[in-house]
CSV table of C-alpha atoms in Angstrom, one decimal:
chain,number,residue,atom,x,y,z
A,266,MET,CA,4.9,37.7,6.3
A,267,TYR,CA,7.7,39.2,6.6
A,268,GLU,CA,10.3,40.8,4.4
A,269,GLY,CA,11.6,39.5,1.1
A,270,ALA,CA,14.7,37.3,2.3
A,271,VAL,CA,13.9,36.5,5.6
A,272,GLN,CA,9.8,34.9,3.8
A,273,ASP,CA,12.0,33.5,1.2
A,274,LEU,CA,14.0,31.1,3.7
A,275,ILE,CA,11.0,30.9,6.1
A,276,ASP,CA,9.4,28.9,3.3
A,277,GLU,CA,12.4,27.4,1.9
A,278,LEU,CA,12.3,25.8,5.1
A,279,GLY,CA,8.8,25.0,5.5
A,280,ARG,CA,8.5,22.8,3.0
A,281,LEU,CA,11.2,20.7,4.3
A,282,PRO,CA,9.5,17.3,5.6
A,283,GLY,CA,8.3,17.3,8.8
A,284,VAL,CA,8.5,20.9,9.0
A,285,GLY,CA,6.0,23.5,9.6
A,286,PRO,CA,4.9,26.8,9.8
A,287,LYS,CA,6.0,28.0,13.1
A,288,SER,CA,9.3,25.5,13.6
A,289,ALA,CA,10.4,27.5,9.6
A,290,GLN,CA,10.2,30.6,11.5
A,291,ARG,CA,11.8,29.4,15.0
A,292,ILE,CA,14.4,27.9,12.6
A,293,ALA,CA,14.6,31.2,10.0
A,294,PHE,CA,15.0,33.7,13.3
A,295,HIS,CA,18.0,31.1,14.7
A,296,LEU,CA,20.1,30.7,11.7
A,297,LEU,CA,19.7,34.8,11.6
A,298,SER,CA,21.1,34.4,14.7
A,299,ALA,CA,23.1,32.4,14.9
A,300,GLU,CA,27.8,33.2,14.0
A,301,SER,CA,27.9,33.9,10.1
A,302,THR,CA,30.7,30.9,10.2
A,303,ASP,CA,28.0,28.5,11.9
A,304,VAL,CA,26.2,29.6,8.6
A,305,SER,CA,28.4,29.3,6.5
A,306,ARG,CA,29.1,25.9,7.6
A,307,LEU,CA,25.4,25.0,6.5
A,308,VAL,CA,25.4,26.6,3.3
A,309,ALA,CA,28.8,24.3,2.6
A,310,ALA,CA,27.5,21.5,3.8
A,311,LEU,CA,24.1,21.9,2.0
A,312,THR,CA,26.2,22.6,-1.6
A,313,ARG,CA,28.6,19.8,-1.3
A,314,VAL,CA,24.9,17.3,-0.3
A,315,GLN,CA,23.8,18.6,-3.6
A,316,GLN,CA,27.4,19.3,-5.7
A,317,GLU,CA,29.5,15.9,-4.2
A,318,VAL,CA,26.3,12.8,-3.6
A,319,ARG,CA,25.0,10.6,-5.7
A,320,PHE,CA,23.7,7.2,-5.8
A,321,CYS,CA,26.4,4.2,-6.0
A,322,VAL,CA,26.6,2.7,-9.4
A,323,THR,CA,26.4,-1.4,-8.2
A,324,CYS,CA,23.4,-0.8,-5.2
A,325,TYR,CA,22.1,2.2,-5.1
A,326,ASN,CA,23.2,3.3,-1.6
A,327,VAL,CA,24.2,7.6,-0.9
A,328,ALA,CA,28.0,8.0,-2.7
A,329,GLU,CA,30.5,10.2,-2.6
A,330,ALA,CA,32.5,8.1,-5.8
A,331,GLU,CA,31.6,6.6,-8.2
A,332,GLN,CA,30.9,4.0,-5.5
A,333,CYS,CA,30.1,3.5,-1.4
A,334,ARG,CA,31.9,3.3,0.8
A,335,ILE,CA,30.9,-0.8,1.0
A,336,CYS,CA,30.8,-1.7,-2.2
A,337,ARG,CA,34.5,-0.8,-2.6
A,338,ASP,CA,35.6,-2.9,0.9
A,339,PRO,CA,37.2,-6.1,-0.6
A,340,ARG,CA,36.9,-7.5,3.1
A,341,ARG,CA,33.6,-8.3,2.1
A,342,THR,CA,31.8,-11.4,1.4
A,343,ASP,CA,30.9,-10.9,-2.0
A,344,ASP,CA,27.9,-14.1,-1.5
A,345,VAL,CA,25.3,-12.7,0.4
A,346,LEU,CA,23.5,-9.9,-0.9
A,347,CYS,CA,20.9,-8.2,1.6
A,348,VAL,CA,17.8,-5.9,0.4
A,349,VAL,CA,17.0,-3.0,1.8
A,350,GLU,CA,14.2,-0.2,0.9
A,351,GLU,CA,16.4,2.8,1.8
A,352,PRO,CA,19.9,3.8,1.5
A,353,LYS,CA,18.9,4.8,5.3
A,354,ASP,CA,18.5,1.0,6.5
A,355,VAL,CA,21.8,0.5,5.1
A,356,VAL,CA,23.1,2.7,8.0
A,357,ALA,CA,20.5,0.8,10.5
A,358,ILE,CA,21.8,-3.0,9.3
A,359,GLU,CA,25.2,-2.0,9.4
A,360,ARG,CA,24.7,-0.5,13.1
A,361,THR,CA,24.0,-4.2,14.2
A,362,ARG,CA,27.6,-5.5,12.9
A,363,GLU,CA,26.2,-8.7,12.0
A,364,PHE,CA,26.7,-8.4,8.7
A,365,ARG,CA,30.1,-8.8,6.4
A,366,GLY,CA,28.1,-8.8,2.8
A,367,ARG,CA,26.9,-6.5,0.4
A,368,TYR,CA,23.6,-4.1,0.2
A,369,HIS,CA,21.2,-3.4,-2.3
A,370,VAL,CA,18.4,-0.5,-2.3
A,371,LEU,CA,15.6,-0.7,-3.9
A,372,GLY,CA,14.9,3.0,-3.9
A,373,GLY,CA,11.1,2.2,-1.9
A,374,ALA,CA,8.6,-0.5,-2.2
A,375,ILE,CA,5.1,-1.3,-4.1
A,376,SER,CA,2.5,0.5,-3.6
A,377,PRO,CA,0.1,0.1,-5.9
A,378,ILE,CA,-2.3,2.6,-4.4
A,379,ASP,CA,0.1,5.3,-4.7
A,380,GLY,CA,1.6,4.2,-7.8
A,381,VAL,CA,4.8,2.1,-7.6
A,382,GLY,CA,4.9,-0.6,-9.2
A,383,PRO,CA,8.3,-2.9,-9.7
A,384,ASP,CA,9.1,-1.5,-13.2
A,385,ASP,CA,9.8,2.0,-10.5
A,386,LEU,CA,11.5,-0.3,-7.9
A,387,ARG,CA,15.6,-1.0,-8.9
A,388,VAL,CA,14.5,-4.1,-9.3
A,389,LYS,CA,15.3,-5.6,-12.8
A,390,GLU,CA,18.9,-3.7,-11.6
A,391,LEU,CA,19.2,-6.1,-8.4
A,392,MET,CA,18.2,-9.6,-10.8
A,393,THR,CA,21.1,-8.0,-12.9
A,394,ARG,CA,23.4,-9.0,-9.9
A,395,LEU,CA,22.4,-12.1,-9.0
A,396,MET,CA,22.6,-12.9,-12.8
A,397,ASN,CA,26.7,-12.9,-12.4
A,398,GLY,CA,25.8,-15.9,-9.8
A,399,ALA,CA,28.5,-14.7,-7.3
A,400,VAL,CA,25.3,-14.4,-4.8
A,401,THR,CA,24.1,-17.3,-3.5
A,402,GLU,CA,22.4,-15.9,-0.4
A,403,LEU,CA,19.4,-13.5,-0.6
A,404,ILE,CA,18.8,-11.7,2.1
A,405,ILE,CA,14.9,-9.2,1.6
A,406,ALA,CA,15.5,-7.0,4.6
A,407,THR,CA,12.5,-4.2,3.7
A,408,ASP,CA,10.2,-3.2,6.5
A,409,PRO,CA,7.6,-5.1,8.0
A,410,ASN,CA,4.8,-3.7,7.2
A,411,LEU,CA,2.0,-4.4,4.3
A,412,GLU,CA,4.2,-2.4,1.6
A,413,GLY,CA,7.6,-3.9,2.6
A,414,GLU,CA,6.1,-7.7,2.8
A,415,ALA,CA,4.6,-7.7,-0.8
A,416,THR,CA,7.6,-6.1,-2.0
A,417,ALA,CA,9.2,-9.1,-0.7
A,418,ALA,CA,6.7,-11.9,-1.6
A,419,TYR,CA,7.2,-10.5,-5.3
A,420,LEU,CA,11.3,-10.5,-5.2
A,421,ALA,CA,10.8,-14.4,-3.5
A,422,ARG,CA,8.8,-15.8,-6.7
A,423,LEU,CA,11.1,-13.3,-9.2
A,424,VAL,CA,14.7,-14.8,-7.6
A,425,SER,CA,13.0,-18.3,-6.8
A,426,PRO,CA,13.8,-19.5,-10.7
A,427,MET,CA,17.2,-19.0,-10.0
A,428,GLY,CA,18.0,-21.5,-7.0
A,429,LEU,CA,18.8,-19.2,-4.4
A,430,ALA,CA,18.8,-19.2,-1.2
A,431,VAL,CA,16.2,-16.6,0.5
A,432,SER,CA,15.8,-15.6,3.6
A,433,ARG,CA,13.8,-12.3,5.0
A,434,LEU,CA,14.5,-11.2,8.2
A,435,ALA,CA,12.7,-11.7,11.7
A,436,SER,CA,10.0,-9.7,13.0
A,437,GLY,CA,8.6,-10.9,16.7
A,438,LEU,CA,9.0,-8.9,20.0
A,439,PRO,CA,11.3,-6.5,20.3
A,440,VAL,CA,14.7,-6.8,23.2
A,441,GLY,CA,13.7,-5.2,26.9
A,442,GLY,CA,10.2,-5.3,26.0
A,443,ASP,CA,7.2,-7.2,27.8
A,444,LEU,CA,5.2,-10.2,26.3
A,445,GLU,CA,1.6,-9.2,27.9
A,446,TYR,CA,2.1,-5.1,26.3
A,447,ALA,CA,2.6,-7.3,22.7
A,448,ASP,CA,0.4,-7.1,20.2
A,449,GLU,CA,-1.7,-10.4,18.5
A,450,VAL,CA,0.5,-10.0,14.8
A,451,THR,CA,3.0,-9.0,16.2
A,452,LEU,CA,3.7,-12.1,19.0
A,453,GLY,CA,1.7,-14.3,16.5
A,454,ARG,CA,4.6,-13.3,13.4
A,455,ALA,CA,6.8,-14.1,16.8
A,456,PHE,CA,5.1,-17.9,17.3
A,457,GLU,CA,6.0,-18.5,13.8
A,458,GLY,CA,9.6,-17.5,13.7
A,459,ARG,CA,10.5,-19.0,17.0
A,460,ARG,CA,14.1,-20.9,17.1
A,461,ARG,CA,14.9,-24.0,18.7
A,462,ILE,CA,17.7,-23.6,21.2
A,463,ASP,CA,20.5,-26.0,21.4
A,464,ALA,CA,21.0,-27.0,25.0
B,63,MET,CA,-17.4,25.9,29.8
B,64,SER,CA,-19.2,24.2,26.8
B,65,THR,CA,-18.5,20.7,27.0
B,66,THR,CA,-18.1,18.7,23.2
B,67,PRO,CA,-20.9,16.2,22.9
B,68,LYS,CA,-19.8,12.5,21.9
B,69,ALA,CA,-16.2,13.3,21.8
B,70,LEU,CA,-15.9,9.6,21.3
B,71,TYR,CA,-17.7,6.8,19.4
B,72,ARG,CA,-16.4,3.4,18.9
B,73,ASP,CA,-17.0,1.8,16.0
B,74,GLU,CA,-15.4,-1.3,13.3
B,75,GLY,CA,-13.7,-0.9,10.3
B,76,ILE,CA,-11.3,-1.9,7.2
B,77,VAL,CA,-7.8,0.4,6.7
B,78,LEU,CA,-8.1,1.7,3.0
B,79,ARG,CA,-4.7,3.3,3.3
B,80,THR,CA,-2.0,4.8,5.9
B,81,GLN,CA,0.1,7.5,5.4
B,82,LYS,CA,3.1,9.0,7.2
B,83,LEU,CA,2.2,12.1,9.1
B,84,GLY,CA,5.3,13.8,11.2
B,85,GLU,CA,8.1,12.5,13.3
B,86,ALA,CA,6.2,8.9,14.2
B,87,ASP,CA,2.0,9.2,13.8
B,88,ARG,CA,0.0,8.3,10.9
B,89,ILE,CA,-3.3,8.9,9.5
B,90,VAL,CA,-5.3,5.8,8.1
B,91,THR,CA,-8.6,6.6,6.6
B,92,VAL,CA,-10.9,3.6,7.6
B,93,LEU,CA,-13.5,2.5,6.3
B,94,THR,CA,-15.6,2.2,9.1
B,95,ARG,CA,-19.2,0.2,9.0
B,96,ARG,CA,-21.8,3.0,10.8
B,97,HIS,CA,-19.5,6.4,10.3
B,98,GLY,CA,-19.1,5.3,6.6
B,99,LYS,CA,-14.9,7.0,5.9
B,100,VAL,CA,-13.1,8.4,8.6
B,101,ARG,CA,-9.9,9.5,8.2
B,102,ALA,CA,-8.0,9.7,11.6
B,103,VAL,CA,-4.5,10.4,13.9
B,104,ALA,CA,-2.8,7.3,15.3
B,105,LYS,CA,-0.2,9.0,16.7
B,106,GLY,CA,3.1,6.9,17.4
B,107,VAL,CA,2.9,4.0,15.1
B,108,ARG,CA,5.5,4.0,13.5
B,109,ARG,CA,7.9,3.3,16.1
B,110,THR,CA,8.7,0.0,16.4
B,111,LYS,CA,6.8,0.2,20.1
B,112,SER,CA,3.6,1.2,19.0
B,113,LYS,CA,0.3,-0.7,21.1
B,114,PHE,CA,-1.6,-0.8,17.9
B,115,GLY,CA,0.9,-0.2,15.2
B,116,SER,CA,0.5,-3.0,13.4
B,117,ARG,CA,-3.0,-3.3,13.9
B,118,LEU,CA,-3.6,-0.5,12.1
B,119,GLU,CA,-1.9,-1.9,8.5
B,120,PRO,CA,-4.5,-1.3,5.4
B,121,PHE,CA,-6.6,-4.8,4.4
B,122,SER,CA,-6.5,-4.9,8.5
B,123,HIS,CA,-10.2,-5.2,9.8
B,124,VAL,CA,-10.4,-3.7,13.5
B,125,ASP,CA,-12.9,-2.5,16.0
B,126,LEU,CA,-11.8,0.9,16.5
B,127,GLN,CA,-12.2,4.2,19.0
B,128,PHE,CA,-11.8,7.5,18.2
B,129,TYR,CA,-11.6,11.2,19.5
B,130,THR,CA,-13.1,13.6,18.3
B,131,GLY,CA,-10.7,15.8,17.3
B,132,ARG,CA,-11.0,19.6,15.5
B,133,ASN,CA,-9.8,19.0,12.2
B,134,LEU,CA,-8.7,14.9,11.9
B,135,ASP,CA,-10.3,12.4,14.6
B,136,ILE,CA,-7.7,10.4,17.0
B,137,VAL,CA,-7.6,6.9,16.8
B,138,ASN,CA,-7.7,6.3,20.8
B,139,GLN,CA,-7.8,2.0,20.9
B,140,ALA,CA,-7.5,-0.6,18.5
B,141,GLU,CA,-8.9,-4.4,18.4
B,142,SER,CA,-8.2,-6.6,16.0
B,143,ILE,CA,-11.2,-8.2,14.1
B,144,ARG,CA,-9.1,-9.6,11.6
B,145,SER,CA,-6.5,-9.2,10.0
B,146,TYR,CA,-6.3,-9.7,6.0
B,147,GLY,CA,-2.7,-8.4,5.2
B,148,ASN,CA,-1.2,-11.5,6.3
B,149,ASP,CA,-2.8,-13.6,3.6
B,150,VAL,CA,-3.7,-11.5,1.1
B,151,VAL,CA,0.8,-10.3,0.1
B,152,ASP,CA,1.4,-13.7,0.3
B,153,ASP,CA,0.2,-14.0,-3.1
B,154,TYR,CA,1.0,-10.8,-5.0
B,155,PRO,CA,-1.8,-11.3,-8.0
B,156,CYS,CA,-4.0,-11.4,-4.5
B,157,TYR,CA,-2.1,-8.2,-3.3
B,158,THR,CA,-2.5,-6.1,-6.1
B,159,ALA,CA,-6.1,-6.7,-6.3
B,160,GLY,CA,-6.7,-6.3,-3.1
B,161,THR,CA,-5.2,-2.7,-2.9
B,162,ALA,CA,-7.6,-1.7,-6.2
B,163,VAL,CA,-10.9,-2.7,-3.8
B,164,LEU,CA,-9.1,-0.7,-1.3
B,165,GLU,CA,-8.7,2.2,-3.4
B,166,THR,CA,-11.9,2.1,-4.7
B,167,ALA,CA,-13.8,1.8,-1.2
B,168,ASP,CA,-11.6,4.9,-0.8
B,169,ARG,CA,-13.0,6.8,-4.1
B,170,LEU,CA,-16.2,5.6,-3.9
B,171,THR,CA,-16.7,7.1,-0.5
B,172,SER,CA,-16.1,11.1,-1.5
B,173,GLU,CA,-17.7,12.3,2.0
B,174,GLU,CA,-16.2,11.9,5.4
B,175,LYS,CA,-18.9,10.0,7.9
B,176,GLU,CA,-21.7,9.4,5.3
B,177,PRO,CA,-22.8,5.8,5.8
B,178,SER,CA,-21.8,3.3,3.4
B,179,LEU,CA,-23.0,0.0,5.5
B,180,ARG,CA,-23.4,-1.8,2.1
B,181,LEU,CA,-20.1,-0.6,0.9
B,182,PHE,CA,-18.4,-2.3,4.0
B,183,LEU,CA,-19.9,-5.3,4.1
B,184,LEU,CA,-18.3,-5.6,0.0
B,185,VAL,CA,-15.4,-4.5,0.1
B,186,VAL,CA,-15.0,-7.1,3.5
B,187,GLY,CA,-16.2,-10.0,1.0
B,188,ALA,CA,-14.6,-9.3,-1.4
B,189,LEU,CA,-10.9,-9.2,1.0
B,190,ARG,CA,-11.9,-12.5,3.0
B,191,ALA,CA,-12.5,-14.6,-0.5
B,192,LEU,CA,-9.0,-12.9,-1.5
B,193,ALA,CA,-7.9,-14.3,1.5
B,194,GLU,CA,-9.3,-17.3,1.5
B,195,ARG,CA,-8.4,-17.6,-1.6
B,196,THR,CA,-11.6,-19.1,-2.3
B,197,HIS,CA,-11.7,-17.3,-6.6
B,198,PRO,CA,-9.5,-16.1,-9.0
B,199,ALA,CA,-8.0,-13.3,-7.8
B,200,GLY,CA,-8.8,-11.0,-10.9
B,201,LEU,CA,-12.6,-12.2,-11.5
B,202,VAL,CA,-12.9,-11.7,-7.4
B,203,LEU,CA,-11.8,-8.0,-8.3
B,204,ASP,CA,-14.3,-7.0,-11.2
B,205,ALA,CA,-17.2,-9.0,-8.8
B,206,PHE,CA,-16.3,-6.4,-7.0
B,207,LEU,CA,-15.6,-3.4,-9.0
B,208,LEU,CA,-19.2,-4.1,-10.7
B,209,ARG,CA,-20.8,-4.7,-7.7
B,210,ALA,CA,-20.1,-0.9,-5.8
B,211,MET,CA,-20.5,0.6,-8.7
B,212,SER,CA,-24.0,-0.7,-8.4
B,213,VAL,CA,-24.3,0.4,-5.1
B,214,ALA,CA,-22.6,3.6,-6.0
B,215,GLY,CA,-26.1,4.1,-8.0
B,216,TRP,CA,-23.7,3.2,-11.8
B,217,GLU,CA,-25.0,-0.3,-12.4
B,218,PRO,CA,-23.8,-1.3,-15.9
B,219,ALA,CA,-26.7,-2.3,-18.1
B,220,LEU,CA,-26.2,-5.5,-18.6
B,221,THR,CA,-29.2,-7.4,-21.0
B,222,ASP,CA,-31.7,-4.4,-21.0
B,223,CYS,CA,-30.7,-1.4,-23.7
B,224,ALA,CA,-28.9,1.2,-20.5
B,225,ARG,CA,-30.7,3.9,-22.9
B,226,CYS,CA,-34.2,2.9,-24.0
B,227,ALA,CA,-34.6,-0.5,-21.4
B,228,GLU,CA,-35.2,-2.1,-24.9
B,229,PRO,CA,-35.1,-6.1,-23.6
B,230,GLY,CA,-31.8,-7.4,-25.3
B,231,PRO,CA,-29.6,-9.4,-25.0
B,232,HIS,CA,-27.7,-6.7,-27.4
B,233,ARG,CA,-24.5,-6.7,-29.0
B,234,HIS,CA,-23.2,-3.0,-28.6
B,235,PHE,CA,-21.6,-2.2,-25.5
B,236,SER,CA,-20.9,1.9,-24.5
B,237,VAL,CA,-19.2,2.5,-21.1
B,238,PRO,CA,-20.7,6.5,-21.3
B,239,ALA,CA,-23.8,5.4,-22.1
B,240,GLY,CA,-23.9,3.0,-19.6
B,241,GLY,CA,-23.3,-0.5,-20.6
B,242,THR,CA,-25.0,-3.1,-23.5
B,243,VAL,CA,-27.5,-0.5,-26.5
B,244,CYS,CA,-29.7,-1.3,-28.7
B,245,PRO,CA,-28.9,-0.8,-32.4
B,246,ALA,CA,-31.8,1.7,-32.6
B,247,CYS,CA,-29.3,4.0,-29.3
B,248,ARG,CA,-26.6,3.0,-29.9
B,249,PRO,CA,-24.0,5.6,-29.9
B,250,THR,CA,-21.1,5.7,-32.4
B,251,GLY,CA,-17.7,4.5,-30.9
B,252,SER,CA,-19.3,1.9,-29.3
B,253,ALA,CA,-18.5,-1.4,-28.3
B,254,MET,CA,-18.5,-5.7,-29.6
B,255,PRO,CA,-17.2,-7.6,-26.9
B,256,ASN,CA,-17.6,-11.3,-26.9
B,257,PRO,CA,-21.2,-12.1,-26.1
B,258,VAL,CA,-19.9,-14.5,-23.9
B,259,THR,CA,-17.5,-11.6,-21.5
B,260,VAL,CA,-21.3,-9.4,-21.6
B,261,GLU,CA,-22.6,-13.0,-19.6
B,262,LEU,CA,-19.7,-13.1,-17.4
B,263,LEU,CA,-19.7,-9.5,-16.6
B,264,ASP,CA,-23.5,-10.6,-15.6
B,265,ALA,CA,-22.0,-14.0,-13.6
B,266,LEU,CA,-20.1,-11.1,-12.2
B,267,LEU,CA,-22.7,-8.7,-10.9
B,268,THR,CA,-24.9,-10.9,-9.8
B,269,GLY,CA,-22.4,-14.0,-8.2
B,270,GLU,CA,-22.7,-17.0,-10.4
B,271,TRP,CA,-19.9,-18.3,-9.4
B,272,GLU,CA,-19.1,-21.0,-11.6
B,273,ARG,CA,-20.6,-19.0,-14.1
B,274,ALA,CA,-17.8,-16.8,-14.1
B,275,GLU,CA,-15.0,-20.0,-13.4
B,276,ALA,CA,-15.7,-21.6,-16.2
B,277,SER,CA,-15.0,-18.1,-18.1
B,278,GLN,CA,-11.4,-17.9,-20.5
B,279,GLY,CA,-8.7,-16.1,-20.1
B,280,THR,CA,-9.8,-13.6,-23.3
B,281,ASN,CA,-13.0,-13.6,-22.0
B,282,ARG,CA,-11.6,-12.2,-18.3
B,283,ARG,CA,-9.6,-9.7,-20.2
B,284,GLU,CA,-11.6,-8.6,-21.7
B,285,ALA,CA,-14.2,-7.9,-19.1
B,286,SER,CA,-11.8,-6.2,-16.8
B,287,GLY,CA,-11.3,-3.2,-19.5
B,288,LEU,CA,-15.1,-3.1,-20.4
B,289,VAL,CA,-15.1,-2.4,-15.9
B,290,ALA,CA,-11.9,-0.4,-16.2
B,291,ALA,CA,-13.5,2.1,-18.5
B,292,LEU,CA,-16.6,1.8,-17.0
B,293,LEU,CA,-15.4,2.8,-13.2
B,294,GLN,CA,-12.8,5.6,-14.8
B,295,TRP,CA,-15.6,6.8,-17.0
B,296,HIS,CA,-17.7,7.6,-13.4
B,297,LEU,CA,-14.6,8.1,-11.3
B,298,GLU,CA,-13.6,10.9,-14.0
B,299,ARG,CA,-10.1,10.3,-12.8
B,300,GLY,CA,-7.9,5.8,-13.0
B,301,LEU,CA,-7.2,4.0,-10.4
B,302,ARG,CA,-3.6,4.3,-10.2
B,303,SER,CA,-3.7,0.9,-8.4
B,304,LEU,CA,-5.6,-0.5,-11.9
B,305,PRO,CA,-2.8,-0.6,-14.2
B,306,LEU,CA,-0.2,-2.6,-11.1
B,307,VAL,CA,-3.1,-5.3,-11.2
B,308,ASP,CA,-1.1,-8.9,-12.2
B,309,ARG,CA,-3.8,-11.2,-13.5
B,310,SER,CA,-1.6,-13.9,-13.9
B,311,GLU,CA,-2.2,-16.8,-12.3
B,312,SER,CA,-2.2,-17.0,-8.1
B,313,ALA,CA,1.4,-19.2,-7.0
B,314,VAL,CA,-0.1,-19.7,-3.8
B,315,PRO,CA,-3.2,-22.5,-3.7
B,316,ARG,CA,-6.3,-22.1,-3.2
B,317,ARG,CA,-8.0,-22.6,1.0
B,318,GLU,CA,-11.2,-23.9,2.0
B,319,ALA,CA,-13.5,-21.6,2.9
B,320,SER,CA,-13.6,-20.9,6.4
B,321,PRO,CA,-16.8,-20.3,8.4
B,322,ALA,CA,-17.7,-17.2,8.2
């Protein structure tokens, strides 16, 4: 045990995800020996995140204004909406530069075993957005795991009376991989989602 | 230097739940055929290039090789026997019923590595019935819960009195007493369910599916309520997934049962 402030810092760092007691101690001593300007910059960044970052009122992505950068962008199309679990999924899709529509962040996936049902996600808000008729296609980009698939199936059933085109992100073989090392579930999905090559 | 005996062991099991661990690992809870419930670390399975990440999703029936660790064992190899997840997840009522099956199995096996073959076989049977849509999902769940309680030693009395074994049928039902009770033993606050509901519970417990499937919606709802109350009484804490079970009619049509 260290004295007062150092131990408090180690305790607080240890509460961060993926940071164990040894890592917390290492980070704390790094901060103690760091330049004071570096530490001040970190403190300022933390304070700014806490005070300025909030959720976009339209898509629930993280934003610094009432609406996020993507919802404010007039060059993006309003007719295609991509549903994701977390704000970090928006960043991952944006990196592809393939999608020019809007997003909706659910805030998680349906997981009854963890007590998370549809009412704990932003499903009602999604339905409200779809009601105005501007969206004609819904892309469900939840994680390709069991909870993500269940959430996609639930949403597809919920929006089916609206007559929207609903699609799910394809899953299959990773680019640059070898077929022989693919597991049977992934390979099966790749067969299901195969596409025609037009010569 | 001492050598650790039985450092590696192999068993088949159903993945009950997974929890994220660190950057890319998961802790998987598996109900195995011979070793009971095992909690083990699966390293790197959250990476897209993981060799067996997709095999270790809940609802998967897998053949696993474990390496005995200091606290938790480590999953060394995984081969799929059958993945029920793909079939269950298509249909929301089936998925929610299935998660309640998995959570019940997890909660009923409080001791790790204590063999519970009967529970394992019950879970496999319930998941197969859900995946193949052989019976309505709500009935499969209630049948599983009743039989799982029976395996745990808490089989409800549905004909004779739960306290004095006076031959029945009896009209009163007491959750703390453990089933139907005769007028002499009846505690205050006992319920008086519809006799048809008690017959439905009996059909579910004994596997008389024709009788169970002929039941009405009101009896099924009442039966589900009694089963949930019994389970909560014995577990002392309700299941998190049970209130989220969607008891509406399945949207996916019933399939022909495949040979076991």
